[in-house]
Short mmCIF file of C-alpha atoms in Angstrom, two decimals:
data_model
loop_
_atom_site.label_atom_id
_atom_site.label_comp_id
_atom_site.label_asym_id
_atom_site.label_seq_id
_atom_site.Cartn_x
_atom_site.Cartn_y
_atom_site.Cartn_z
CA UNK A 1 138.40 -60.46 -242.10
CA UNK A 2 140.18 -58.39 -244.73
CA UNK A 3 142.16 -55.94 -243.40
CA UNK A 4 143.23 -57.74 -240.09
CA UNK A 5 145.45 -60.46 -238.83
CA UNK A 6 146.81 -62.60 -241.56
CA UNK A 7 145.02 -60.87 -244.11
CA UNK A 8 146.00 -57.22 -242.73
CA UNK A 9 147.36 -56.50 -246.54
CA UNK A 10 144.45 -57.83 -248.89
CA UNK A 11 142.80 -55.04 -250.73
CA UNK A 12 139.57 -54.03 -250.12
CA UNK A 13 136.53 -52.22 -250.10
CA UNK A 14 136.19 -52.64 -246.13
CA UNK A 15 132.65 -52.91 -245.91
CA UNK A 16 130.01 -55.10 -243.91
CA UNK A 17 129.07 -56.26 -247.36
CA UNK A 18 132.30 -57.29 -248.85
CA UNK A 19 132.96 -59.03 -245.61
CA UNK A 20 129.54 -61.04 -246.01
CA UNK A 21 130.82 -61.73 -249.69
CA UNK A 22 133.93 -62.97 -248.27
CA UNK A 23 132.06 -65.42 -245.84
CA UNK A 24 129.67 -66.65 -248.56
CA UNK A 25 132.82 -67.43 -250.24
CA UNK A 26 133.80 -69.65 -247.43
CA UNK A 27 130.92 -71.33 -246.67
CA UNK A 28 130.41 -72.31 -250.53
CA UNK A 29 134.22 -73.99 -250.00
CA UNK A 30 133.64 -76.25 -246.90
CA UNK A 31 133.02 -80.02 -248.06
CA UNK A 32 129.66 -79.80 -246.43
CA UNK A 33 128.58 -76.16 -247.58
CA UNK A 34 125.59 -75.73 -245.25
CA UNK A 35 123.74 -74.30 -244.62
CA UNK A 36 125.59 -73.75 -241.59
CA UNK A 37 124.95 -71.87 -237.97
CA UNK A 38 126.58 -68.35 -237.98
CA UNK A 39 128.24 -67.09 -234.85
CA UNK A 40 128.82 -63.47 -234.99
CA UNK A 41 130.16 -60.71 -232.18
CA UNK A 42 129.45 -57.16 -232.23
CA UNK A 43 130.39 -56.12 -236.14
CA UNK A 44 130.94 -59.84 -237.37
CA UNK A 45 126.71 -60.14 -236.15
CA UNK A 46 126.09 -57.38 -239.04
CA UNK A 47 127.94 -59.01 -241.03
CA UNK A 48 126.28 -62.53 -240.31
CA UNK A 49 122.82 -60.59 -240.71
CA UNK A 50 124.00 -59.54 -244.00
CA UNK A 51 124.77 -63.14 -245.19
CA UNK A 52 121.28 -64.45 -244.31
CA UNK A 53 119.94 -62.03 -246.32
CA UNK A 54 122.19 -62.50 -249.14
CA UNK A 55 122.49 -65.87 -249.11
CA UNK A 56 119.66 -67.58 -246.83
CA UNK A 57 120.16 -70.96 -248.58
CA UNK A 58 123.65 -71.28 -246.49
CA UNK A 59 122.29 -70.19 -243.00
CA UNK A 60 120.30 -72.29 -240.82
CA UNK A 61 120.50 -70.22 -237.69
CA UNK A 62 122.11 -67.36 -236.56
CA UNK A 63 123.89 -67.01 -233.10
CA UNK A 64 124.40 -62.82 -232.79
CA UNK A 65 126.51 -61.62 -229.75
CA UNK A 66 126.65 -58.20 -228.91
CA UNK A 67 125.16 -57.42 -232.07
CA UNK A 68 125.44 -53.86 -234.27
CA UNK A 69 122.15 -53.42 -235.28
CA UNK A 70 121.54 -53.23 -239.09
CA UNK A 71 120.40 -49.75 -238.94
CA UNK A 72 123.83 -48.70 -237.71
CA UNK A 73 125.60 -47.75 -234.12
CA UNK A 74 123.95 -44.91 -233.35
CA UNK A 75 127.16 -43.04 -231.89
CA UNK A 76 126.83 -39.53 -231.07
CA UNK A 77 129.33 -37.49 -233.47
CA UNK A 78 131.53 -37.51 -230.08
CA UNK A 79 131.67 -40.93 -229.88
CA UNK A 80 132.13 -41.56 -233.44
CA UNK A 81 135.36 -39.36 -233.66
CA UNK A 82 136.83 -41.13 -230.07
CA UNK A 83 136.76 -44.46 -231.46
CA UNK A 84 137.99 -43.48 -234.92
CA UNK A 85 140.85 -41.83 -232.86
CA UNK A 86 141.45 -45.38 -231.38
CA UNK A 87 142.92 -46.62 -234.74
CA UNK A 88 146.31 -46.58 -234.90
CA UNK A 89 146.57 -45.14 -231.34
CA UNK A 90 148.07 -48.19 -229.12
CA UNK A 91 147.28 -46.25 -225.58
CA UNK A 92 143.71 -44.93 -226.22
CA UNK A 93 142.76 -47.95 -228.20
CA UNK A 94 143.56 -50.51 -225.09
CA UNK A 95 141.61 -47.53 -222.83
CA UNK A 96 138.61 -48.42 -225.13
CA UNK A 97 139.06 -52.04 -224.95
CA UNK A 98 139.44 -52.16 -221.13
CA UNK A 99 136.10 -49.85 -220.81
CA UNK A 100 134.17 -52.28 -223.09
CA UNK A 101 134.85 -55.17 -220.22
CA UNK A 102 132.06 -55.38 -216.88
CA UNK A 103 134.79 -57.58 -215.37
CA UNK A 104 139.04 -57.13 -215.46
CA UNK A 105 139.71 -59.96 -217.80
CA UNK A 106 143.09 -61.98 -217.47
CA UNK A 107 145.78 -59.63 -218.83
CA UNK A 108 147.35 -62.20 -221.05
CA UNK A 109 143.97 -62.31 -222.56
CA UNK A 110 143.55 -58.59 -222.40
CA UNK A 111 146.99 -58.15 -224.11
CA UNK A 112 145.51 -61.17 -226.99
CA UNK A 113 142.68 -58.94 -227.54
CA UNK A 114 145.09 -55.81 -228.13
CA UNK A 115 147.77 -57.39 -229.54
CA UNK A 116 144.67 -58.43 -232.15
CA UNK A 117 143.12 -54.64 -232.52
CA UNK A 118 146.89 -53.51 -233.50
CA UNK A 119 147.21 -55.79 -236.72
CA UNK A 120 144.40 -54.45 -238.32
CA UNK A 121 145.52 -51.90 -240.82
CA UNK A 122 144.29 -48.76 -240.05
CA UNK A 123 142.75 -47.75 -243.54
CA UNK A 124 140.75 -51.04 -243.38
CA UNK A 125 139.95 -50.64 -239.92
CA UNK A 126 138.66 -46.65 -240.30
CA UNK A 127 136.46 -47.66 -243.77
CA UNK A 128 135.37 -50.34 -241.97
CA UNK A 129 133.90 -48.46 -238.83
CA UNK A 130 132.22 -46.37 -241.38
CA UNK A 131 130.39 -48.81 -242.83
CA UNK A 132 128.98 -50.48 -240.26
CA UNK A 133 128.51 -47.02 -238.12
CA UNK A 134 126.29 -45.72 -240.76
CA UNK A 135 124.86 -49.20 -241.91
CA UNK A 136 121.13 -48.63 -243.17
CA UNK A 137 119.73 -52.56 -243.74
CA UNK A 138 117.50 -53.01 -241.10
CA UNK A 139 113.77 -53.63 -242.71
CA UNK A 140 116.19 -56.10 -245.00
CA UNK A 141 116.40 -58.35 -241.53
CA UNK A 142 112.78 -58.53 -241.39
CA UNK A 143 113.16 -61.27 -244.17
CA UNK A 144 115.24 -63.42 -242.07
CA UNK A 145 113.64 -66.70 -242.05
CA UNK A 146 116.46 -68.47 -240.33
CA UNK A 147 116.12 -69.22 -236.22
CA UNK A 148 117.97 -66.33 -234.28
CA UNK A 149 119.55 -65.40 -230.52
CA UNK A 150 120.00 -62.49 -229.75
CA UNK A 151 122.60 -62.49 -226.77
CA UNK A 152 122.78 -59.13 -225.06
CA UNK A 153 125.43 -58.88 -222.36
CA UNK A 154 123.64 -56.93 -219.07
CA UNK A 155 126.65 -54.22 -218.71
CA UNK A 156 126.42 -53.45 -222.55
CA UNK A 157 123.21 -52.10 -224.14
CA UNK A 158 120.66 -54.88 -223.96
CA UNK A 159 117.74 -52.57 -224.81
CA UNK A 160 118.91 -51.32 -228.11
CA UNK A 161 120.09 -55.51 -228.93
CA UNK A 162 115.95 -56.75 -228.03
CA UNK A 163 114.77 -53.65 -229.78
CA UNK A 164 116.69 -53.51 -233.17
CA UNK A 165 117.79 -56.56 -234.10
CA UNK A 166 115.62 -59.32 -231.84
CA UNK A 167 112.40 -57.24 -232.19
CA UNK A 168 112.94 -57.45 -236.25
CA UNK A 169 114.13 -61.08 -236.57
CA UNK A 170 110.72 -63.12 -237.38
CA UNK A 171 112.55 -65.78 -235.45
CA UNK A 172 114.36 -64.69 -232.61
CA UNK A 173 115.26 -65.47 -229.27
CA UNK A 174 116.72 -62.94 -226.90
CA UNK A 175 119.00 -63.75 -224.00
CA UNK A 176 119.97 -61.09 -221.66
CA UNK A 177 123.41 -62.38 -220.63
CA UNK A 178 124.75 -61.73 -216.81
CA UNK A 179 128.02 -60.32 -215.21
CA UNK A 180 129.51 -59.38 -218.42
CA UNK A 181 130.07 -56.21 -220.77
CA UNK A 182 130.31 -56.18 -224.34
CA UNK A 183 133.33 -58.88 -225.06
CA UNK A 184 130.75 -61.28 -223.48
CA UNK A 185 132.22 -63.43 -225.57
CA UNK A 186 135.40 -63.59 -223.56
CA UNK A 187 134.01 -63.15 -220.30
CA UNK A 188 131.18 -65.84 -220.41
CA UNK A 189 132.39 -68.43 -223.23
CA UNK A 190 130.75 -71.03 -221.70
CA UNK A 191 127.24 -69.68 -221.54
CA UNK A 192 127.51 -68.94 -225.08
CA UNK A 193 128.98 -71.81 -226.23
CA UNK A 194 125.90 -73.77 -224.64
CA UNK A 195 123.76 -71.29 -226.48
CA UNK A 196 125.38 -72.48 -229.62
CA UNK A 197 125.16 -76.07 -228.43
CA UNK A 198 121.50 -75.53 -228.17
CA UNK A 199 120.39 -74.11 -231.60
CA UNK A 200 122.55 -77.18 -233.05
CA UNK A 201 120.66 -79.75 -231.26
CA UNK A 202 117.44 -77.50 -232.17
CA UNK A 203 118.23 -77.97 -235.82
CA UNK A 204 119.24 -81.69 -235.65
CA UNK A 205 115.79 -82.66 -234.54
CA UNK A 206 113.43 -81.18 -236.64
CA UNK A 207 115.89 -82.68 -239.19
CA UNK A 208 115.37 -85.92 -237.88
#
C-alpha cells in the first residue's frame, strides 16, 4: 500500500478508499482483469470490502481475515491513542505486535513482521489508522453480492468479525479459526490457504 514498503514515499491521501482505488487500479492491469478473489487481513479486509462495493464487476469472492469491520474499530479513546503511539516508536510498536500473537511466532518471522511495521512512514501510517478507525461504510456491505468468509481467529475477537461484517455480507461464510490470535495469517497459513483453495474451486464449478 501507499505509504509502506517500497512505496513508503508516494503521496497520498492515506485512506481505506484511496487504497481500494489503488487496488482497482491493479486489478484493471493484470492480463486477465477478473474478476478476481480478494484476500484481505485485518485493514487490507476493509479495504477489500471497499472494492466490492466500488467495483463489484472485478470481485468474485472475498476471503476477509481478521477483518476491521466497515463501521470502524471500535477502540476506546485509550486504545486509540496507544496504538497511534506505536508509530514511529520501534519498542512499543513490537510490544503491540507480540500481544496481537495467541502463539510466540518464530522470531525471524517476528522480526519480518517488525522490520515491515517500521517502513511505513509514519504520516501515512497515523492518517491511515484514522481512516479506517473511524470508517462509517457498513450498510454499503449489505450490497455485496460477491461469496464471502469471514475467518475469525479464536484468541482475537470472533464475535465482533460474525456480527459486523459476516452478519451483513448477503453471502457469507464464517469460520472461527483455532489456536491463533489476530496475525492468523501467520500462525495458521495453511488453514487459510485451504480456505482460499476452496472458494476457487467453488467458483470454477458453477463456471463450468
Amino acid at each position: 500500500m501507499r505509504g509502506s514498503g517500497e512505496l513508503r514515499d508516494i503521496p497520498g491521501p492515506f485512506t481505506v478508499e484511496r487504497f481500494a482505488a489503488d487496488l482497482r487500479e491493479i486489478v484493471e492491469r493484470l492480463e486477465d482483469p477478473g474478476p478476481v478473489v480478494v484476500v484481505g487481513h485485518s485493514m487490507g479486509a476493509m479495504v477489500a470490502m471497499r472494492l466490492a462495493i466500488d467495483a463489484p464487476e472485478l470481485v468474485a469472492a472475498l476471503v476477509l481475515v481478521a477483518p476491521v469491520p466497515a463501521s470502524g474499530a471500535g477502540f476506546s479513546e485509550k486504545g486509540a491513542n496507544y496504538l497511534r503511539a506505536t508509530v514511529g516508536d520501534r519498542e512499543t510498536a513490537r510490544k503491540w505486535l507480540a500481544r496481537t500473537f495467541h502463539n510466540t511466532p518464530a522470531a525471524e518471522e517476528f522480526e519480518r513482521l517488525c522490520e515491515a511495521a517500521e517502513r511505513s512512514h509514519p504520516g501515512a501510517a497515523l492518517e491511515s489508522f484514522e481512516s479506517w478507525t473511524n470508517a462509517d461504510f457498513a450498510a454499503e456491505t449489505q450490497k455485496i453480492s460477491a461469496p464471502a468468509v469471514v475467518i475469525a481467529p479464536e484468541h482475537d475477537t470472533p464475535e465482533m468479525y460474525e456480527r459486523k461484517v459476516a452478519a451483513l455480507l448477503p453471502n457469507a461464510r464464517f469460520v472461527l479459526l483455532r489456536d491463533c490470535g489476530h496475525y492468523a495469517i501467520m500462525e495458521r497459513p495453511e488453514a487459510i490457504a485451504q480456505e482460499i483453495a476452496a472458494v476457487i474451486r467453488r467458483l470454477r464449478s458453477l463456471s463450468e
